[in-house]
Amino acid sequence: ASYETLIVETRGKVGLVTLNRPKALNALNSQLIAELNTVLDGFERDPGIGCIVITGSEKAFAAGADIMEMKDKTYPESYLEDFITSWDRVAQRRKPMIAAVAGFALGGGCELAMMCDFILAADTAKFGQPEIKLGVMPGAGGTQRLTRFVGKSKAMEMCLTGRMMDAAEAERVGLVSRVIPAAELVDEAVKVASQIADMSLPTVMMTKESVNRSYETTLAEGIRFERRVFHAMFALADQKEGMGAFAEKRKPAFKNR
Ligand code: HXC
């Protein structure tokens, strides 16, 4: 399949999605989100894919939701179409997803990056929630996810002023896991994704589910959830393979079961 707003490739067991609306700095319109959901549906179904990377261009990961598409929208229209809710499907994926961010990740672009499991940033990355300057606020999770990433004070400042955060600050405060020279960003992200894709897929998916559980529950319940899933892992052939390979001093060959 070919897409108008995305470039889709596979590199080994990694699905690589490049946002591709260069004339609008990858502004996220409804077509792009629909195409992204279609691609992610396919990767989720494909047993050959173990990890997904979402990236943009050198200049912009994405400069936000498409302002031209939003500017004349009315309240009843946005209510009836449940505007933005389709974006949530990106966050509900079960396979791991890495955002590889260079340049602007603003508004909905920052929110899309935060829906991924972690963010690798080029040294050129700039993050921000500038919606306030447009007379609105973040609508795709920004007020909630940014606060969980960086804490209330910084999230509040960013949402109320619209100021951008550079890559160094984003790493210091924990919004991104690592900063990488821009020229190496996509290769490094694919390398990290390949490492994850070589692990046992059910183990990876259960680990993702367990980390995400910590956002939704108390510590005691989260620990209980982790323990139940941890015990369940001893039912996987891949646990025997992983620990057996260590004991035999060889590399494990996981079979995703
Ligand atoms: C539609 C956009 C756009 C956007 C940029 N463009 N961002 N179009 N929606 N979010 C378009 C510009 O109109 C312009 O088109 C082209 O991309 C290049 O942008 P320039 O502004 O000329 O580039 P530059 O001077 O380098 O400035 C880059 C920028 C600026 C600082 C990133 O483009 C900017 O401030 N963009 C808007 C950022 C923003 O407010 N994002 C939040 C959106 S609201 P032409 O045709 O003139 O060449 C949002 C809501 C989320 O995300 C809540 C629900 C999802």
Short mmCIF file of C-alpha atoms and ligand atoms in Angstrom, two decimals:
data_model
loop_
_atom_site.label_atom_id
_atom_site.label_comp_id
_atom_site.label_asym_id
_atom_site.label_seq_id
_atom_site.Cartn_x
_atom_site.Cartn_y
_atom_site.Cartn_z
CA ALA A 1 0.00 0.00 0.00
CA SER A 2 1.17 3.56 -0.55
CA TYR A 3 0.20 6.56 1.53
CA GLU A 4 -0.01 10.27 0.80
CA THR A 5 1.19 11.50 4.17
CA LEU A 6 3.55 8.75 5.30
CA ILE A 7 6.56 6.79 4.06
CA VAL A 8 6.39 3.24 5.36
CA GLU A 9 9.33 0.81 5.32
CA THR A 10 10.39 -2.31 7.13
CA ARG A 11 13.99 -2.82 8.16
CA GLY A 12 14.30 -6.40 9.32
CA LYS A 13 11.82 -6.78 12.15
CA VAL A 14 11.39 -3.01 12.56
CA GLY A 15 8.50 -1.05 11.08
CA LEU A 16 9.65 2.48 10.21
CA VAL A 17 7.04 5.18 9.66
CA THR A 18 8.19 8.60 8.41
CA LEU A 19 5.65 11.42 8.68
CA ASN A 20 5.71 13.09 5.28
CA ARG A 21 3.89 16.36 4.78
CA PRO A 22 7.02 18.47 4.25
CA LYS A 23 5.19 21.58 3.02
CA ALA A 24 3.31 21.84 6.31
CA LEU A 25 6.16 20.72 8.63
CA ASN A 26 4.31 17.41 9.03
CA ALA A 27 1.22 19.06 10.51
CA LEU A 28 -1.02 16.21 11.62
CA ASN A 29 -4.27 16.34 9.65
CA SER A 30 -7.07 13.79 9.83
CA GLN A 31 -5.79 11.96 6.74
CA LEU A 32 -2.36 11.50 8.33
CA ILE A 33 -3.80 10.15 11.58
CA ALA A 34 -6.09 7.79 9.65
CA GLU A 35 -3.17 6.54 7.54
CA LEU A 36 -1.01 6.16 10.65
CA ASN A 37 -3.69 4.06 12.34
CA THR A 38 -3.98 1.86 9.22
CA VAL A 39 -0.21 1.32 9.14
CA LEU A 40 -0.03 0.59 12.86
CA ASP A 41 -2.95 -1.88 12.54
CA GLY A 42 -0.91 -3.70 9.89
CA PHE A 43 2.27 -3.76 11.97
CA GLU A 44 0.33 -5.05 15.00
CA ARG A 45 -1.07 -7.92 12.92
CA ASP A 46 2.27 -8.75 11.25
CA PRO A 47 4.12 -11.41 13.27
CA GLY A 48 7.35 -10.37 11.52
CA ILE A 49 7.32 -6.92 13.15
CA GLY A 50 8.71 -6.61 16.68
CA CYS A 51 9.10 -2.87 17.16
CA ILE A 52 7.95 0.34 15.46
CA VAL A 53 9.79 3.64 14.94
CA ILE A 54 7.90 6.84 14.14
CA THR A 55 9.98 9.72 12.83
CA GLY A 56 9.61 12.95 10.84
CA SER A 57 12.01 15.11 8.86
CA GLU A 58 15.21 16.89 9.87
CA LYS A 59 13.25 20.10 10.28
CA ALA A 60 10.16 18.78 12.02
CA PHE A 61 8.88 15.65 13.69
CA ALA A 62 5.52 17.41 13.50
CA ALA A 63 4.62 21.07 14.05
CA GLY A 64 1.27 20.18 15.57
CA ALA A 65 -2.24 19.33 14.59
CA ASP A 66 -3.15 20.94 11.27
CA ILE A 67 -4.27 24.48 12.16
CA MET A 68 -5.79 25.05 8.71
CA GLU A 69 -8.04 22.03 9.21
CA MET A 70 -9.04 23.13 12.73
CA LYS A 71 -9.50 26.86 12.43
CA ASP A 72 -13.13 26.89 11.25
CA LYS A 73 -14.26 23.87 13.25
CA THR A 74 -17.36 24.42 15.40
CA TYR A 75 -18.17 23.00 18.79
CA PRO A 76 -20.95 20.66 17.53
CA GLU A 77 -18.69 19.38 14.76
CA SER A 78 -15.84 18.62 17.13
CA TYR A 79 -18.24 16.99 19.59
CA LEU A 80 -20.08 14.89 17.02
CA GLU A 81 -16.96 13.62 15.27
CA ASP A 82 -15.28 13.16 18.69
CA PHE A 83 -12.32 15.18 17.40
CA ILE A 84 -8.90 13.82 18.48
CA THR A 85 -10.22 10.57 19.99
CA SER A 86 -8.95 8.61 16.95
CA TRP A 87 -5.43 9.70 17.97
CA ASP A 88 -5.77 7.68 21.20
CA ARG A 89 -5.52 4.48 19.18
CA VAL A 90 -1.84 5.30 18.65
CA ALA A 91 -1.32 5.16 22.42
CA GLN A 92 -3.21 1.88 22.77
CA ARG A 93 -0.87 -0.17 20.60
CA ARG A 94 0.57 -3.29 22.22
CA LYS A 95 3.85 -3.56 20.31
CA PRO A 96 6.63 -1.19 21.38
CA MET A 97 6.88 2.17 19.60
CA ILE A 98 9.80 4.59 19.61
CA ALA A 99 9.49 8.25 18.59
CA ALA A 100 12.65 9.51 16.87
CA VAL A 101 12.33 13.29 17.05
CA ALA A 102 14.40 15.87 15.13
CA GLY A 103 13.40 19.51 14.82
CA PHE A 104 9.99 20.71 15.95
CA ALA A 105 7.71 18.50 18.02
CA LEU A 106 5.01 21.03 18.85
CA GLY A 107 1.43 20.74 20.05
CA GLY A 108 -0.04 17.54 18.64
CA GLY A 109 3.49 16.62 17.45
CA CYS A 110 4.79 16.62 21.01
CA GLU A 111 1.67 14.73 22.06
CA LEU A 112 2.18 12.10 19.35
CA ALA A 113 5.78 11.62 20.47
CA MET A 114 4.60 11.19 24.08
CA MET A 115 2.13 8.49 22.97
CA CYS A 116 5.10 6.37 21.94
CA ASP A 117 6.85 4.22 24.56
CA PHE A 118 9.93 6.39 24.64
CA ILE A 119 11.43 9.31 22.78
CA LEU A 120 14.90 9.45 21.24
CA ALA A 121 15.76 13.05 20.39
CA ALA A 122 18.19 14.55 17.91
CA ASP A 123 20.26 17.41 19.30
CA THR A 124 18.10 19.66 17.08
CA ALA A 125 14.81 18.64 18.71
CA LYS A 126 12.49 21.28 20.14
CA PHE A 127 9.45 20.33 22.18
CA GLY A 128 6.54 22.56 23.05
CA GLN A 129 2.82 22.88 23.68
CA PRO A 130 2.12 26.25 21.98
CA GLU A 131 -1.67 25.77 21.75
CA ILE A 132 -2.26 28.56 24.29
CA LYS A 133 -0.99 31.04 21.69
CA LEU A 134 -3.77 29.85 19.35
CA GLY A 135 -6.45 30.35 21.97
CA VAL A 136 -6.78 26.69 22.89
CA MET A 137 -4.93 24.11 24.97
CA PRO A 138 -3.39 20.69 24.26
CA GLY A 139 -6.12 18.24 23.26
CA ALA A 140 -4.29 14.99 22.57
CA GLY A 141 -3.01 14.25 26.06
CA GLY A 142 -0.49 17.08 26.48
CA THR A 143 -1.79 18.43 29.78
CA GLN A 144 -1.76 14.89 31.20
CA ARG A 145 1.25 13.14 29.66
CA LEU A 146 3.65 16.09 29.78
CA THR A 147 2.84 16.53 33.48
CA ARG A 148 3.65 12.87 34.14
CA PHE A 149 6.92 13.16 32.19
CA VAL A 150 8.30 16.43 33.56
CA GLY A 151 6.25 17.27 36.66
CA LYS A 152 3.70 19.97 37.32
CA SER A 153 5.84 23.10 37.42
CA LYS A 154 7.50 22.64 34.04
CA ALA A 155 4.38 21.22 32.37
CA MET A 156 2.32 24.12 33.65
CA GLU A 157 4.89 26.67 32.48
CA MET A 158 5.10 25.07 29.03
CA CYS A 159 1.33 24.81 28.58
CA LEU A 160 0.65 28.34 29.86
CA THR A 161 3.43 30.14 27.99
CA GLY A 162 3.96 27.93 24.94
CA ARG A 163 7.73 28.14 25.34
CA MET A 164 9.84 25.48 23.62
CA MET A 165 12.24 23.13 25.39
CA ASP A 166 15.46 22.14 23.60
CA ALA A 167 16.86 18.60 23.48
CA ALA A 168 19.29 19.10 26.38
CA GLU A 169 16.53 20.35 28.69
CA ALA A 170 14.19 17.59 27.49
CA GLU A 171 16.78 14.97 28.43
CA ARG A 172 17.57 16.60 31.76
CA VAL A 173 13.92 16.57 32.83
CA GLY A 174 13.17 13.07 31.53
CA LEU A 175 10.95 13.86 28.54
CA VAL A 176 13.37 11.99 26.26
CA SER A 177 15.46 8.95 27.06
CA ARG A 178 18.54 10.06 25.11
CA VAL A 179 19.93 12.76 22.80
CA ILE A 180 21.66 11.65 19.59
CA PRO A 181 23.51 13.69 16.91
CA ALA A 182 20.89 14.58 14.29
CA ALA A 183 22.68 12.80 11.43
CA GLU A 184 22.56 9.49 13.32
CA LEU A 185 19.05 9.72 14.75
CA VAL A 186 17.08 7.39 12.50
CA ASP A 187 19.84 4.75 12.21
CA GLU A 188 20.28 4.75 15.98
CA ALA A 189 16.50 4.52 16.56
CA VAL A 190 16.26 1.58 14.13
CA LYS A 191 19.23 -0.07 15.88
CA VAL A 192 17.57 0.26 19.28
CA ALA A 193 14.28 -0.97 17.79
CA SER A 194 16.08 -4.00 16.25
CA GLN A 195 17.54 -4.89 19.64
CA ILE A 196 14.03 -4.82 21.12
CA ALA A 197 12.64 -6.79 18.15
CA ASP A 198 15.21 -9.54 18.78
CA MET A 199 13.82 -10.11 22.28
CA SER A 200 10.84 -12.37 22.92
CA LEU A 201 7.82 -10.45 21.55
CA PRO A 202 5.34 -11.65 24.20
CA THR A 203 7.86 -10.76 26.91
CA VAL A 204 8.39 -7.31 25.38
CA MET A 205 4.63 -6.72 25.14
CA MET A 206 4.03 -7.85 28.72
CA THR A 207 6.85 -5.58 29.92
CA LYS A 208 5.36 -2.61 28.07
CA GLU A 209 1.95 -3.40 29.58
CA SER A 210 3.45 -3.63 33.04
CA VAL A 211 5.38 -0.33 32.85
CA ASN A 212 2.27 1.41 31.50
CA ARG A 213 0.26 -0.03 34.38
CA SER A 214 2.29 2.18 36.73
CA TYR A 215 0.56 5.22 35.20
CA GLU A 216 -2.89 3.87 35.95
CA THR A 217 -2.86 2.33 39.41
CA THR A 218 -1.52 2.39 42.97
CA LEU A 219 1.96 1.08 43.79
CA ALA A 220 0.59 -1.97 45.63
CA GLU A 221 -1.75 -2.90 42.76
CA GLY A 222 0.97 -2.22 40.21
CA ILE A 223 3.38 -4.53 42.05
CA ARG A 224 0.66 -7.21 42.18
CA PHE A 225 0.08 -6.82 38.44
CA GLU A 226 3.81 -7.09 37.80
CA ARG A 227 4.10 -10.21 39.98
CA ARG A 228 1.21 -11.98 38.20
CA VAL A 229 2.69 -11.23 34.78
CA PHE A 230 6.19 -12.16 35.96
CA HIS A 231 4.92 -15.56 37.15
CA ALA A 232 3.11 -16.04 33.83
CA MET A 233 6.40 -15.58 31.98
CA PHE A 234 7.56 -18.97 33.31
CA ALA A 235 4.91 -20.48 31.02
CA LEU A 236 6.78 -19.14 27.96
CA ALA A 237 9.22 -21.31 26.02
CA ASP A 238 11.21 -18.09 25.59
CA GLN A 239 11.93 -17.96 29.36
CA LYS A 240 13.47 -21.44 29.13
CA GLU A 241 15.38 -20.39 26.02
CA GLY A 242 16.63 -17.11 27.54
CA MET A 243 17.84 -18.57 30.82
CA GLY A 244 18.98 -21.82 29.19
CA ALA A 245 21.10 -19.89 26.68
CA PHE A 246 22.72 -17.92 29.51
CA ALA A 247 23.58 -21.14 31.34
CA GLU A 248 25.02 -22.64 28.13
CA LYS A 249 26.94 -19.42 27.36
CA ARG A 250 25.27 -18.93 23.95
CA LYS A 251 23.00 -16.31 22.40
CA PRO A 252 19.28 -16.96 22.89
CA ALA A 253 17.05 -17.54 19.86
CA PHE A 254 13.60 -16.46 20.94
CA LYS A 255 10.59 -17.97 19.16
CA ASN A 256 7.89 -15.61 20.44
CA ARG A 257 6.05 -18.28 22.38
C1 HXC B 1 -0.75 23.75 9.59
C2 HXC B 1 1.43 24.43 9.55
C3 HXC B 1 1.58 24.11 10.92
C4 HXC B 1 0.46 23.57 11.60
C5 HXC B 1 3.46 24.87 10.20
N1 HXC B 1 2.62 24.90 9.16
N2 HXC B 1 2.85 24.39 11.30
N3 HXC B 1 0.27 24.26 8.91
N4 HXC B 1 -0.68 23.43 10.90
N5 HXC B 1 0.50 23.21 12.89
C6 HXC B 1 2.91 25.35 7.79
C7 HXC B 1 3.02 26.86 7.72
O1 HXC B 1 1.73 27.45 7.63
C8 HXC B 1 3.82 27.05 6.45
O2 HXC B 1 2.97 26.88 5.35
C9 HXC B 1 4.76 25.85 6.49
O3 HXC B 1 4.17 24.89 7.37
C10 HXC B 1 6.13 26.20 7.01
O4 HXC B 1 5.99 26.84 8.27
P1 HXC B 1 6.66 28.25 8.63
O5 HXC B 1 5.89 28.84 9.74
O6 HXC B 1 6.82 29.08 7.40
O7 HXC B 1 8.10 27.77 9.13
P2 HXC B 1 9.06 28.48 10.18
O8 HXC B 1 9.06 29.98 9.97
O9 HXC B 1 10.34 27.74 10.11
O10 HXC B 1 8.38 28.25 11.60
C11 HXC B 1 8.27 26.94 12.14
C12 HXC B 1 7.26 26.91 13.34
C13 HXC B 1 5.92 27.52 12.88
C14 HXC B 1 7.84 27.72 14.51
C15 HXC B 1 7.12 25.46 13.77
O11 HXC B 1 5.51 26.89 11.66
C16 HXC B 1 4.80 27.36 13.87
O12 HXC B 1 4.74 28.08 14.87
N6 HXC B 1 3.85 26.46 13.58
C17 HXC B 1 2.69 26.23 14.39
C18 HXC B 1 3.06 25.51 15.64
C19 HXC B 1 1.82 25.29 16.52
O13 HXC B 1 1.18 26.24 16.93
N7 HXC B 1 1.48 24.01 16.78
C20 HXC B 1 0.33 23.68 17.58
C21 HXC B 1 -0.82 23.46 16.67
S1 HXC B 1 -2.30 23.22 17.61
P3 HXC B 1 3.04 27.89 4.09
O14 HXC B 1 1.91 27.41 3.23
O15 HXC B 1 2.87 29.28 4.61
O16 HXC B 1 4.40 27.63 3.51
C22 HXC B 1 -2.24 21.64 18.08
C23 HXC B 1 -3.44 21.21 18.83
C24 HXC B 1 -3.22 19.85 19.41
O17 HXC B 1 -1.35 20.90 17.82
C25 HXC B 1 -4.45 19.43 20.08
C26 HXC B 1 -5.14 18.37 19.39
C27 HXC B 1 -4.29 17.46 18.60
#
